[in-house]
């Protein structure tokens, strides 16, 4: 079966994916619900190769849906375990970090945006968590990619994007108080 046909099959049997998420107690209220739905679709499509390798009989949609349901449940469970482990590990690491970034690390190229950030830097830093300060210095000032930074901090890129958004909101409020 080709990839396009597998995706059509996944769309036709989306109840299997939603059912697996429900079985794992993933509700629509969760912030990452849509991401987990996409993961479910990808696992559904990817599980066909494993299913076909195990079966000597002709393709049976009902049997495949059972197989895919179990694969999605296991995958989602592993993702949730990994996220819990990373959250606990990250909190321990953040609790251990106490020293401030050096002033040399805060030096940036002169531009209008950089000058505004430099003026506001002490006020911004006082309102940020340790991880947000790291995002400010490493990503916004030093231009390090969020994916690399997320690997170093053992958090997801989405978490760092949220931190970046919070930093920008704080900077806007400090630069233009009328926006708050």
JSON list of N, CA, C and O in Angstrom, two decimals, residues 17 25 33 44 52 71 80 89 97 99 121 143 163 167:
[
{"chain": "A", "resi": 17, "resn": "UNK", "atom": "N", "xyz": [-7.67, 6.56, 16.04]},
{"chain": "A", "resi": 17, "resn": "UNK", "atom": "CA", "xyz": [-6.67, 7.47, 16.62]},
{"chain": "A", "resi": 17, "resn": "UNK", "atom": "C", "xyz": [-7.26, 8.21, 17.82]},
{"chain": "A", "resi": 17, "resn": "UNK", "atom": "O", "xyz": [-6.66, 8.26, 18.89]},
{"chain": "A", "resi": 25, "resn": "UNK", "atom": "N", "xyz": [-6.30, 8.68, 28.12]},
{"chain": "A", "resi": 25, "resn": "UNK", "atom": "CA", "xyz": [-6.79, 9.83, 28.90]},
{"chain": "A", "resi": 25, "resn": "UNK", "atom": "C", "xyz": [-6.18, 11.17, 28.43]},
{"chain": "A", "resi": 25, "resn": "UNK", "atom": "O", "xyz": [-5.76, 12.00, 29.22]},
{"chain": "A", "resi": 33, "resn": "UNK", "atom": "N", "xyz": [-2.79, 18.66, 22.76]},
{"chain": "A", "resi": 33, "resn": "UNK", "atom": "CA", "xyz": [-3.71, 17.68, 22.21]},
{"chain": "A", "resi": 33, "resn": "UNK", "atom": "C", "xyz": [-3.54, 17.54, 20.71]},
{"chain": "A", "resi": 33, "resn": "UNK", "atom": "O", "xyz": [-3.45, 16.43, 20.17]},
{"chain": "A", "resi": 44, "resn": "UNK", "atom": "N", "xyz": [-0.14, 5.66, 13.08]},
{"chain": "A", "resi": 44, "resn": "UNK", "atom": "CA", "xyz": [-1.08, 4.83, 12.33]},
{"chain": "A", "resi": 44, "resn": "UNK", "atom": "C", "xyz": [-0.49, 4.45, 10.97]},
{"chain": "A", "resi": 44, "resn": "UNK", "atom": "O", "xyz": [-0.49, 3.28, 10.58]},
{"chain": "A", "resi": 52, "resn": "UNK", "atom": "N", "xyz": [2.24, -5.43, 8.14]},
{"chain": "A", "resi": 52, "resn": "UNK", "atom": "CA", "xyz": [2.38, -6.22, 6.92]},
{"chain": "A", "resi": 52, "resn": "UNK", "atom": "C", "xyz": [3.48, -7.26, 7.05]},
{"chain": "A", "resi": 52, "resn": "UNK", "atom": "O", "xyz": [3.37, -8.36, 6.52]},
{"chain": "A", "resi": 71, "resn": "UNK", "atom": "N", "xyz": [-0.46, 0.26, 18.84]},
{"chain": "A", "resi": 71, "resn": "UNK", "atom": "CA", "xyz": [0.79, 0.98, 18.55]},
{"chain": "A", "resi": 71, "resn": "UNK", "atom": "C", "xyz": [0.68, 2.45, 18.96]},
{"chain": "A", "resi": 71, "resn": "UNK", "atom": "O", "xyz": [1.62, 3.02, 19.52]},
{"chain": "A", "resi": 80, "resn": "UNK", "atom": "N", "xyz": [4.44, 10.56, 26.79]},
{"chain": "A", "resi": 80, "resn": "UNK", "atom": "CA", "xyz": [4.07, 11.16, 28.08]},
{"chain": "A", "resi": 80, "resn": "UNK", "atom": "C", "xyz": [5.10, 10.83, 29.15]},
{"chain": "A", "resi": 80, "resn": "UNK", "atom": "O", "xyz": [5.45, 11.69, 29.96]},
{"chain": "A", "resi": 89, "resn": "UNK", "atom": "N", "xyz": [13.68, 16.29, 35.25]},
{"chain": "A", "resi": 89, "resn": "UNK", "atom": "CA", "xyz": [15.12, 16.51, 35.08]},
{"chain": "A", "resi": 89, "resn": "UNK", "atom": "C", "xyz": [15.43, 17.99, 34.87]},
{"chain": "A", "resi": 89, "resn": "UNK", "atom": "O", "xyz": [16.39, 18.51, 35.42]},
{"chain": "A", "resi": 97, "resn": "UNK", "atom": "N", "xyz": [21.06, 25.82, 38.87]},
{"chain": "A", "resi": 97, "resn": "UNK", "atom": "CA", "xyz": [21.66, 26.98, 38.21]},
{"chain": "A", "resi": 97, "resn": "UNK", "atom": "C", "xyz": [21.32, 28.23, 39.02]},
{"chain": "A", "resi": 97, "resn": "UNK", "atom": "O", "xyz": [20.16, 28.58, 39.16]},
{"chain": "A", "resi": 99, "resn": "UNK", "atom": "N", "xyz": [23.99, 31.07, 39.12]},
{"chain": "A", "resi": 99, "resn": "UNK", "atom": "CA", "xyz": [24.82, 32.20, 38.70]},
{"chain": "A", "resi": 99, "resn": "UNK", "atom": "C", "xyz": [24.20, 32.89, 37.48]},
{"chain": "A", "resi": 99, "resn": "UNK", "atom": "O", "xyz": [23.59, 32.28, 36.63]},
{"chain": "A", "resi": 121, "resn": "UNK", "atom": "N", "xyz": [17.36, 45.52, 29.48]},
{"chain": "A", "resi": 121, "resn": "UNK", "atom": "CA", "xyz": [17.85, 44.23, 29.94]},
{"chain": "A", "resi": 121, "resn": "UNK", "atom": "C", "xyz": [17.75, 44.03, 31.45]},
{"chain": "A", "resi": 121, "resn": "UNK", "atom": "O", "xyz": [17.24, 43.01, 31.89]},
{"chain": "A", "resi": 143, "resn": "UNK", "atom": "N", "xyz": [21.78, 34.43, 19.10]},
{"chain": "A", "resi": 143, "resn": "UNK", "atom": "CA", "xyz": [21.17, 33.83, 17.90]},
{"chain": "A", "resi": 143, "resn": "UNK", "atom": "C", "xyz": [21.38, 32.32, 17.79]},
{"chain": "A", "resi": 143, "resn": "UNK", "atom": "O", "xyz": [21.47, 31.77, 16.70]},
{"chain": "A", "resi": 163, "resn": "UNK", "atom": "N", "xyz": [8.61, 30.38, 26.14]},
{"chain": "A", "resi": 163, "resn": "UNK", "atom": "CA", "xyz": [9.47, 31.27, 26.92]},
{"chain": "A", "resi": 163, "resn": "UNK", "atom": "C", "xyz": [9.83, 32.52, 26.12]},
{"chain": "A", "resi": 163, "resn": "UNK", "atom": "O", "xyz": [9.82, 33.63, 26.63]},
{"chain": "A", "resi": 167, "resn": "UNK", "atom": "N", "xyz": [9.10, 36.47, 26.97]},
{"chain": "A", "resi": 167, "resn": "UNK", "atom": "CA", "xyz": [10.16, 37.49, 27.01]},
{"chain": "A", "resi": 167, "resn": "UNK", "atom": "C", "xyz": [9.77, 38.69, 26.15]},
{"chain": "A", "resi": 167, "resn": "UNK", "atom": "O", "xyz": [9.90, 39.84, 26.57]}
]
